């Protein structure tokens, strides 16, 4: 069924967007956690804060959107996952709540100890979310979710492969965040932070690469393994190439270019799509639940396709505006001196993004009349 | 019916009620507070009114906190649809998912423009900044319509066909604009504006009671109070329409709301009173009034709960009835506050001087919240034992995953702390504003030198 395949693609695309946008926000929490004491960690924490603040809620909506598409288009698979994997899902959810409020509250409290409390909440919970989401994906991919499961299962998501996937997700979030932050630091002319984060990006990149290989090896002998080394192999290769390319770019000091970040994101996207292609068309491996028989009638699937088109048309420009304004550092308060330097630094680059801004301001001006 | 309940329906219901009851307060503020902030900014820009501008900036800062709490508690609900009610989602996910999907669209717009509006105060030019807030206000309303489509669909399901217990076709339009949506959507949106407006007003009424009766406080009060008070009569009108529609479409719920024990004419109206074991204790009985309200004549026949067997009646009838009375009573109390202000305004272009008025103003926020929560108890408890009216019981919908007692315990503790922390942070902001420092700083990261 074409509509079912299309919706499968839409779901995977939305998951990818959550991974490369929302994932990086969780990775920011990882670096916040590892930034050290109050004095030493001030500069990186500040950069992390500045970069995440205006965008994390919008990025977070991709998760909500993923969930809604999942339950609307594939309700039988959704109910099965939410029952069998209730425990890691609850834990991930706990992380989401604590991360959000920890982050939002930290900037409103004054005083070191209160900021530390909420900061630690934000940073620790940022680790919970990708880890437990990873175990959920691992459990689905390794065929541990039965269709008619009645109770939550512990065994389903605690296998070696699942734990490896959890660690891989955490590492990949840290990797994306460090690459983005290094680029951001370069753009505002903060060489020290640029070097700081590109070092971390390299470390996280190597770590995540190792974890991916370990996860792959742990799958040896399964159907998923033969698919990943069979029809999904091109994507696995793309992922590997992207990872290597980013490392080379970072190590040669190429942090600035927007495409370093794009390549890093593409690498992560290739992993997500590799998983999707390997599983296709089965939704819950080990069961007969596929994209086209998971409980939604055709009209629902068609309606989701339309909805997604509308979302892209309306949300695309809105996200572009948000990221453009944020890229231009128009979305925060700053000390005048730093602002001028930052403005000068970004003026010199990114004519494309500047054009967005001009268009945006022109539209806003027009609306005003 | 509780006797042969399997699964974990009781703790699941308790958890759903706790998390929804919490989220809905933030949701109301998310729907309507942006409009009130924009109103202040509009006045500030248009009339070069510094006070209104300052208020708008400060309210944005509070909005930053509220939106974050609203977003995470909303995410909890999205997970709970599956974690607590897999039976419901397995069967009807493909139907009630569609309005949720539309809501997702508006969440995106709301979140994106919130990012621009809240953090654009410093560096976006005045009117451009104002317009960047308009999509938030609009998507708040449209988003509320989408969620309310789901809830009203649960009360009046339609727009799909089934065969052998499987949903085989769906008509999205009929799902969204179902029979109950016509009144639930406006009733909820008006409730959101009342909650937000009266909450803002209450903060400044409190300040005025504390002898801070300056232009700043009067402006803050008026910006919240006037829109909320103007909408109150409309809300009562819609509520009255809703009650008549419920009498028609969900007669057993209506019977519980009004203590209609037997189908008959000349049904009396009970104000208050506790129904226990077939008797009503206390309360004021007004003969024929209920029949009059439903059909404008004492001879109107009203359906009682005797028409369905005990297993199909909602539990704790007295709770439903008292909550309904509380909602209506508080609605009229708030109407009174508005009428009083209108009277003195008409006479002398000013708000009442009486201390009682400002006391009323200071409690109006809580009153609106309580009315709104009571309305939800009427709707949700009144629908029991059905989760989807006459099609699926709550017990059939509930999970059997075995973890609900644990998750409920965590939720209760977590939400208590979260609620307290949110209030503490808002008070911290207020205290900082009062001291006058940091008057126009937008939400921002660790202070230099004090970073964590
Ligand atoms: C500020 C809040 C507020 C105020 C003042 C009122 N209501 Fe209300 N009411 C709500 C807030 C609310 C609500 C929380 O928003 C509900 C729950 C579900 C819904 O659609 O609206 C609701 C539900 C609700 C229902 C149940 C609908 C259903 O189950 O399908 C009825 C019959 C009424 N209301 C009637 C009234 C009447 C006659 C009022 C006259 C004063 C009134 N409401 C004032
Ligand atoms: C779109 C909005 C909403 C949806 C989709 C929704 C859905 C549900 C579901 C699925 C249940 C569990 C099944 C049941 O008990 O019938 C429930 C129960 C409940 N909900 Fe709602 N709800 C919504 C809004 C609200 C709000 C805002 C409140 C605010 C207080 C609320 C209060 C409750 C209560 C008290 C129960 C428990 C009823 C009982 O067990 O007796 N609901 N809701
Ligand atoms: C079961 C019912 C519900 C679910 C699953 C749900 C889900 C959500 C989710 C996922 C979010 C976060 C979106 C984001 O990331 O920004 C959210 C926020 C929001 N929800 Fe709910 N919600 C429910 C009930 C309601 C109800 C009854 C209303 C009001 C009519 C409502 C109105 C809102 C609003 C206005 C926001 C924006 C938050 C803010 O700005 O404070 N929701 N909801």
PDB file of N, CA, C and O and ligand atoms in Angstrom, chain A residues 57 60-61 64 71, chain B residues 16 20 23-24 26-31 66-67 69-75 77-78 81 100 103 107 110-111 140 143-144 147-148 188 376, ligand 3:
ATOM      1  N   UNK A  57      12.354  23.993  22.589  1.00  0.00           N
ATOM      2  CA  UNK A  57      10.948  23.592  22.636  1.00  0.00           C
ATOM      3  C   UNK A  57      10.429  23.236  21.260  1.00  0.00           C
ATOM      4  O   UNK A  57       9.692  22.266  21.092  1.00  0.00           O
ATOM      5  N   UNK A  60      11.730  19.940  20.347  1.00  0.00           N
ATOM      6  CA  UNK A  60      11.082  18.909  21.142  1.00  0.00           C
ATOM      7  C   UNK A  60       9.746  18.471  20.530  1.00  0.00           C
ATOM      8  O   UNK A  60       9.326  17.327  20.697  1.00  0.00           O
ATOM      9  N   UNK A  61       9.085  19.385  19.836  1.00  0.00           N
ATOM     10  CA  UNK A  61       7.772  19.045  19.278  1.00  0.00           C
ATOM     11  C   UNK A  61       7.883  17.869  18.296  1.00  0.00           C
ATOM     12  O   UNK A  61       6.934  17.116  18.119  1.00  0.00           O
ATOM     13  N   UNK A  64       6.789  14.781  20.014  1.00  0.00           N
ATOM     14  CA  UNK A  64       5.331  14.678  20.146  1.00  0.00           C
ATOM     15  C   UNK A  64       4.721  14.272  18.815  1.00  0.00           C
ATOM     16  O   UNK A  64       3.850  13.401  18.733  1.00  0.00           O
ATOM     17  N   UNK A  71       0.919   6.503  16.763  1.00  0.00           N
ATOM     18  CA  UNK A  71      -0.336   5.889  17.250  1.00  0.00           C
ATOM     19  C   UNK A  71      -1.468   6.027  16.246  1.00  0.00           C
ATOM     20  O   UNK A  71      -2.392   5.224  16.234  1.00  0.00           O
TER      21      UNK A  71
ATOM     22  N   UNK B  16      -4.186   9.732  35.283  1.00  0.00           N
ATOM     23  CA  UNK B  16      -4.651  10.584  34.177  1.00  0.00           C
ATOM     24  C   UNK B  16      -5.246  11.872  34.734  1.00  0.00           C
ATOM     25  O   UNK B  16      -4.987  12.964  34.226  1.00  0.00           O
ATOM     26  N   UNK B  20      -3.609  15.455  33.939  1.00  0.00           N
ATOM     27  CA  UNK B  20      -4.428  16.357  33.131  1.00  0.00           C
ATOM     28  C   UNK B  20      -4.832  17.591  33.920  1.00  0.00           C
ATOM     29  O   UNK B  20      -4.813  18.702  33.399  1.00  0.00           O
ATOM     30  N   UNK B  23      -1.818  19.800  33.839  1.00  0.00           N
ATOM     31  CA  UNK B  23      -1.501  20.333  32.506  1.00  0.00           C
ATOM     32  C   UNK B  23      -2.509  21.385  32.072  1.00  0.00           C
ATOM     33  O   UNK B  23      -2.148  22.370  31.433  1.00  0.00           O
ATOM     34  N   UNK B  24      -3.771  21.172  32.427  1.00  0.00           N
ATOM     35  CA  UNK B  24      -4.798  22.048  31.863  1.00  0.00           C
ATOM     36  C   UNK B  24      -4.620  23.489  32.351  1.00  0.00           C
ATOM     37  O   UNK B  24      -4.954  24.440  31.643  1.00  0.00           O
ATOM     38  N   UNK B  26      -1.693  25.003  32.885  1.00  0.00           N
ATOM     39  CA  UNK B  26      -0.661  25.549  32.004  1.00  0.00           C
ATOM     40  C   UNK B  26      -1.207  25.750  30.596  1.00  0.00           C
ATOM     41  O   UNK B  26      -0.866  26.717  29.911  1.00  0.00           O
ATOM     42  N   UNK B  27      -2.056  24.800  30.169  1.00  0.00           N
ATOM     43  CA  UNK B  27      -2.620  24.899  28.829  1.00  0.00           C
ATOM     44  C   UNK B  27      -3.460  26.172  28.701  1.00  0.00           C
ATOM     45  O   UNK B  27      -3.353  26.900  27.716  1.00  0.00           O
ATOM     46  N   UNK B  28      -4.269  26.459  29.721  1.00  0.00           N
ATOM     47  CA  UNK B  28      -5.078  27.689  29.690  1.00  0.00           C
ATOM     48  C   UNK B  28      -4.177  28.902  29.540  1.00  0.00           C
ATOM     49  O   UNK B  28      -4.448  29.799  28.732  1.00  0.00           O
ATOM     50  N   UNK B  29      -3.106  28.928  30.326  1.00  0.00           N
ATOM     51  CA  UNK B  29      -2.193  30.070  30.238  1.00  0.00           C
ATOM     52  C   UNK B  29      -1.492  30.084  28.880  1.00  0.00           C
ATOM     53  O   UNK B  29      -1.238  31.149  28.320  1.00  0.00           O
ATOM     54  N   UNK B  30      -1.195  28.899  28.347  1.00  0.00           N
ATOM     55  CA  UNK B  30      -0.559  28.845  27.031  1.00  0.00           C
ATOM     56  C   UNK B  30      -1.488  29.331  25.930  1.00  0.00           C
ATOM     57  O   UNK B  30      -1.054  29.939  24.954  1.00  0.00           O
ATOM     58  N   UNK B  31      -2.787  29.085  26.083  1.00  0.00           N
ATOM     59  CA  UNK B  31      -3.742  29.500  25.055  1.00  0.00           C
ATOM     60  C   UNK B  31      -3.956  31.012  25.098  1.00  0.00           C
ATOM     61  O   UNK B  31      -3.944  31.683  24.074  1.00  0.00           O
ATOM     62  N   UNK B  66       6.286  29.285  32.184  1.00  0.00           N
ATOM     63  CA  UNK B  66       5.036  28.536  32.069  1.00  0.00           C
ATOM     64  C   UNK B  66       5.017  27.654  30.824  1.00  0.00           C
ATOM     65  O   UNK B  66       4.534  26.520  30.858  1.00  0.00           O
ATOM     66  N   UNK B  67       5.537  28.168  29.733  1.00  0.00           N
ATOM     67  CA  UNK B  67       5.523  27.398  28.491  1.00  0.00           C
ATOM     68  C   UNK B  67       6.368  26.138  28.639  1.00  0.00           C
ATOM     69  O   UNK B  67       5.982  25.056  28.169  1.00  0.00           O
ATOM     70  N   UNK B  69       6.958  24.431  31.388  1.00  0.00           N
ATOM     71  CA  UNK B  69       6.231  23.464  32.209  1.00  0.00           C
ATOM     72  C   UNK B  69       5.051  22.892  31.412  1.00  0.00           C
ATOM     73  O   UNK B  69       4.766  21.690  31.472  1.00  0.00           O
ATOM     74  N   UNK B  70       4.385  23.734  30.638  1.00  0.00           N
ATOM     75  CA  UNK B  70       3.280  23.258  29.804  1.00  0.00           C
ATOM     76  C   UNK B  70       3.756  22.228  28.795  1.00  0.00           C
ATOM     77  O   UNK B  70       3.100  21.208  28.577  1.00  0.00           O
ATOM     78  N   UNK B  71       4.910  22.470  28.205  1.00  0.00           N
ATOM     79  CA  UNK B  71       5.403  21.548  27.179  1.00  0.00           C
ATOM     80  C   UNK B  71       5.755  20.190  27.780  1.00  0.00           C
ATOM     81  O   UNK B  71       5.382  19.155  27.230  1.00  0.00           O
ATOM     82  N   UNK B  72       6.444  20.190  28.925  1.00  0.00           N
ATOM     83  CA  UNK B  72       6.821  18.870  29.452  1.00  0.00           C
ATOM     84  C   UNK B  72       5.611  18.129  30.007  1.00  0.00           C
ATOM     85  O   UNK B  72       5.484  16.916  29.805  1.00  0.00           O
ATOM     86  N   UNK B  73       4.681  18.831  30.665  1.00  0.00           N
ATOM     87  CA  UNK B  73       3.515  18.096  31.177  1.00  0.00           C
ATOM     88  C   UNK B  73       2.634  17.606  30.034  1.00  0.00           C
ATOM     89  O   UNK B  73       2.003  16.554  30.138  1.00  0.00           O
ATOM     90  N   UNK B  74       2.616  18.344  28.929  1.00  0.00           N
ATOM     91  CA  UNK B  74       1.869  17.878  27.763  1.00  0.00           C
ATOM     92  C   UNK B  74       2.498  16.627  27.167  1.00  0.00           C
ATOM     93  O   UNK B  74       1.798  15.714  26.732  1.00  0.00           O
ATOM     94  N   UNK B  75       3.829  16.601  27.159  1.00  0.00           N
ATOM     95  CA  UNK B  75       4.505  15.416  26.632  1.00  0.00           C
ATOM     96  C   UNK B  75       4.178  14.193  27.482  1.00  0.00           C
ATOM     97  O   UNK B  75       3.976  13.098  26.960  1.00  0.00           O
ATOM     98  N   UNK B  77       1.420  13.643  28.926  1.00  0.00           N
ATOM     99  CA  UNK B  77       0.091  13.177  28.509  1.00  0.00           C
ATOM    100  C   UNK B  77       0.165  12.370  27.216  1.00  0.00           C
ATOM    101  O   UNK B  77      -0.514  11.360  27.064  1.00  0.00           O
ATOM    102  N   UNK B  78       0.986  12.834  26.282  1.00  0.00           N
ATOM    103  CA  UNK B  78       1.079  12.101  25.013  1.00  0.00           C
ATOM    104  C   UNK B  78       1.556  10.674  25.246  1.00  0.00           C
ATOM    105  O   UNK B  78       1.022   9.736  24.662  1.00  0.00           O
ATOM    106  N   UNK B  81      -1.193   8.442  26.843  1.00  0.00           N
ATOM    107  CA  UNK B  81      -2.238   7.883  25.979  1.00  0.00           C
ATOM    108  C   UNK B  81      -1.909   6.424  25.668  1.00  0.00           C
ATOM    109  O   UNK B  81      -2.801   5.581  25.600  1.00  0.00           O
ATOM    110  N   UNK B 100      -5.256  14.973  17.075  1.00  0.00           N
ATOM    111  CA  UNK B 100      -3.983  15.153  17.779  1.00  0.00           C
ATOM    112  C   UNK B 100      -2.883  15.547  16.795  1.00  0.00           C
ATOM    113  O   UNK B 100      -1.994  16.344  17.110  1.00  0.00           O
ATOM    114  N   UNK B 103      -3.200  19.054  16.028  1.00  0.00           N
ATOM    115  CA  UNK B 103      -2.695  19.805  17.167  1.00  0.00           C
ATOM    116  C   UNK B 103      -1.174  19.916  17.080  1.00  0.00           C
ATOM    117  O   UNK B 103      -0.605  20.963  17.382  1.00  0.00           O
ATOM    118  N   UNK B 107       1.270  23.031  17.662  1.00  0.00           N
ATOM    119  CA  UNK B 107       2.363  23.039  18.650  1.00  0.00           C
ATOM    120  C   UNK B 107       3.635  23.572  18.025  1.00  0.00           C
ATOM    121  O   UNK B 107       4.376  24.339  18.641  1.00  0.00           O
ATOM    122  N   UNK B 110       3.356  27.272  17.572  1.00  0.00           N
ATOM    123  CA  UNK B 110       3.381  27.924  18.876  1.00  0.00           C
ATOM    124  C   UNK B 110       4.806  27.941  19.427  1.00  0.00           C
ATOM    125  O   UNK B 110       5.305  28.975  19.878  1.00  0.00           O
ATOM    126  N   UNK B 111       5.475  26.783  19.359  1.00  0.00           N
ATOM    127  CA  UNK B 111       6.809  26.700  19.959  1.00  0.00           C
ATOM    128  C   UNK B 111       7.810  27.552  19.187  1.00  0.00           C
ATOM    129  O   UNK B 111       8.651  28.236  19.785  1.00  0.00           O
ATOM    130  N   UNK B 140      -2.510  28.954  19.603  1.00  0.00           N
ATOM    131  CA  UNK B 140      -3.058  28.511  20.881  1.00  0.00           C
ATOM    132  C   UNK B 140      -4.534  28.165  20.743  1.00  0.00           C
ATOM    133  O   UNK B 140      -4.991  27.107  21.189  1.00  0.00           O
ATOM    134  N   UNK B 143      -4.956  25.152  18.362  1.00  0.00           N
ATOM    135  CA  UNK B 143      -4.493  23.938  19.030  1.00  0.00           C
ATOM    136  C   UNK B 143      -5.520  23.457  20.048  1.00  0.00           C
ATOM    137  O   UNK B 143      -5.808  22.259  20.140  1.00  0.00           O
ATOM    138  N   UNK B 144      -6.095  24.392  20.793  1.00  0.00           N
ATOM    139  CA  UNK B 144      -7.115  24.012  21.768  1.00  0.00           C
ATOM    140  C   UNK B 144      -8.310  23.375  21.063  1.00  0.00           C
ATOM    141  O   UNK B 144      -8.873  22.388  21.539  1.00  0.00           O
ATOM    142  N   UNK B 147      -7.366  19.665  20.367  1.00  0.00           N
ATOM    143  CA  UNK B 147      -7.466  18.722  21.503  1.00  0.00           C
ATOM    144  C   UNK B 147      -8.906  18.560  21.921  1.00  0.00           C
ATOM    145  O   UNK B 147      -9.319  17.462  22.292  1.00  0.00           O
ATOM    146  N   UNK B 148      -9.638  19.662  21.908  1.00  0.00           N
ATOM    147  CA  UNK B 148     -11.027  19.534  22.326  1.00  0.00           C
ATOM    148  C   UNK B 148     -11.810  18.661  21.367  1.00  0.00           C
ATOM    149  O   UNK B 148     -12.789  18.030  21.754  1.00  0.00           O
ATOM    150  N   UNK B 188     -14.226  25.712  26.213  1.00  0.00           N
ATOM    151  CA  UNK B 188     -12.860  25.578  26.719  1.00  0.00           C
ATOM    152  C   UNK B 188     -12.030  26.813  26.405  1.00  0.00           C
ATOM    153  O   UNK B 188     -11.252  27.286  27.240  1.00  0.00           O
ATOM    154  N   UNK B 376     -14.174  20.026  34.230  1.00  0.00           N
ATOM    155  CA  UNK B 376     -13.550  18.819  33.703  1.00  0.00           C
ATOM    156  C   UNK B 376     -13.967  17.586  34.477  1.00  0.00           C
ATOM    157  O   UNK B 376     -14.139  16.514  33.909  1.00  0.00           O
TER     158      UNK B 376
HETATM  159  C1  LIG C   3      -4.893  13.942  26.691  1.00  0.00           C
HETATM  160  C2  LIG C   3      -4.900  15.163  26.419  1.00  0.00           C
HETATM  161  C3  LIG C   3      -3.695  16.027  26.043  1.00  0.00           C
HETATM  162  C4  LIG C   3      -2.498  15.699  25.464  1.00  0.00           C
HETATM  163  C5  LIG C   3      -2.017  14.340  25.006  1.00  0.00           C
HETATM  164  C6  LIG C   3      -1.735  16.915  25.342  1.00  0.00           C
HETATM  165  C7  LIG C   3      -0.462  17.004  24.809  1.00  0.00           C
HETATM  166  C8  LIG C   3       0.316  18.137  24.851  1.00  0.00           C
HETATM  167  C9  LIG C   3       1.708  18.206  24.487  1.00  0.00           C
HETATM  168  C10 LIG C   3       2.526  17.061  23.968  1.00  0.00           C
HETATM  169  C11 LIG C   3       2.136  19.476  24.677  1.00  0.00           C
HETATM  170  C12 LIG C   3       3.542  20.020  24.499  1.00  0.00           C
HETATM  171  C13 LIG C   3       3.759  20.614  23.147  1.00  0.00           C
HETATM  172  C14 LIG C   3       5.141  21.204  23.071  1.00  0.00           C
HETATM  173  O1  LIG C   3       6.105  20.446  23.111  1.00  0.00           O
HETATM  174  O2  LIG C   3       5.254  22.420  22.996  1.00  0.00           O
HETATM  175  C15 LIG C   3       1.007  20.232  25.133  1.00  0.00           C
HETATM  176  C16 LIG C   3       0.996  21.583  25.385  1.00  0.00           C
HETATM  177  C17 LIG C   3      -0.186  22.307  25.356  1.00  0.00           C
HETATM  178  N1  LIG C   3      -1.463  21.771  25.484  1.00  0.00           N
HETATM  179 FE1  LIG C   3      -1.881  19.877  25.880  1.00  0.00          FE
HETATM  180  N2  LIG C   3      -2.466  17.956  25.826  1.00  0.00           N
HETATM  181  C18 LIG C   3      -3.671  17.456  26.258  1.00  0.00           C
HETATM  182  C19 LIG C   3      -4.695  18.179  26.802  1.00  0.00           C
HETATM  183  C20 LIG C   3      -4.823  19.528  26.568  1.00  0.00           C
HETATM  184  C21 LIG C   3      -6.038  20.268  26.725  1.00  0.00           C
HETATM  185  C22 LIG C   3      -7.362  19.726  27.221  1.00  0.00           C
HETATM  186  C23 LIG C   3      -5.749  21.545  26.308  1.00  0.00           C
HETATM  187  C24 LIG C   3      -6.657  22.732  26.248  1.00  0.00           C
HETATM  188  C25 LIG C   3      -7.694  22.804  25.600  1.00  0.00           C
HETATM  189  C26 LIG C   3      -4.368  21.588  25.911  1.00  0.00           C
HETATM  190  C27 LIG C   3      -3.710  22.694  25.417  1.00  0.00           C
HETATM  191  C28 LIG C   3      -2.347  22.795  25.343  1.00  0.00           C
HETATM  192  C29 LIG C   3      -1.622  24.030  25.123  1.00  0.00           C
HETATM  193  C30 LIG C   3      -2.224  25.399  24.905  1.00  0.00           C
HETATM  194  C31 LIG C   3      -0.253  23.716  25.149  1.00  0.00           C
HETATM  195  C32 LIG C   3       0.913  24.670  24.997  1.00  0.00           C
HETATM  196  C33 LIG C   3       1.633  24.685  26.299  1.00  0.00           C
HETATM  197  C34 LIG C   3       1.926  26.031  26.806  1.00  0.00           C
HETATM  198  O3  LIG C   3       2.160  26.938  25.992  1.00  0.00           O
HETATM  199  O4  LIG C   3       1.913  26.206  28.044  1.00  0.00           O
HETATM  200  N3  LIG C   3      -3.844  20.346  26.105  1.00  0.00           N
HETATM  201  N4  LIG C   3      -0.090  19.381  25.244  1.00  0.00           N
END
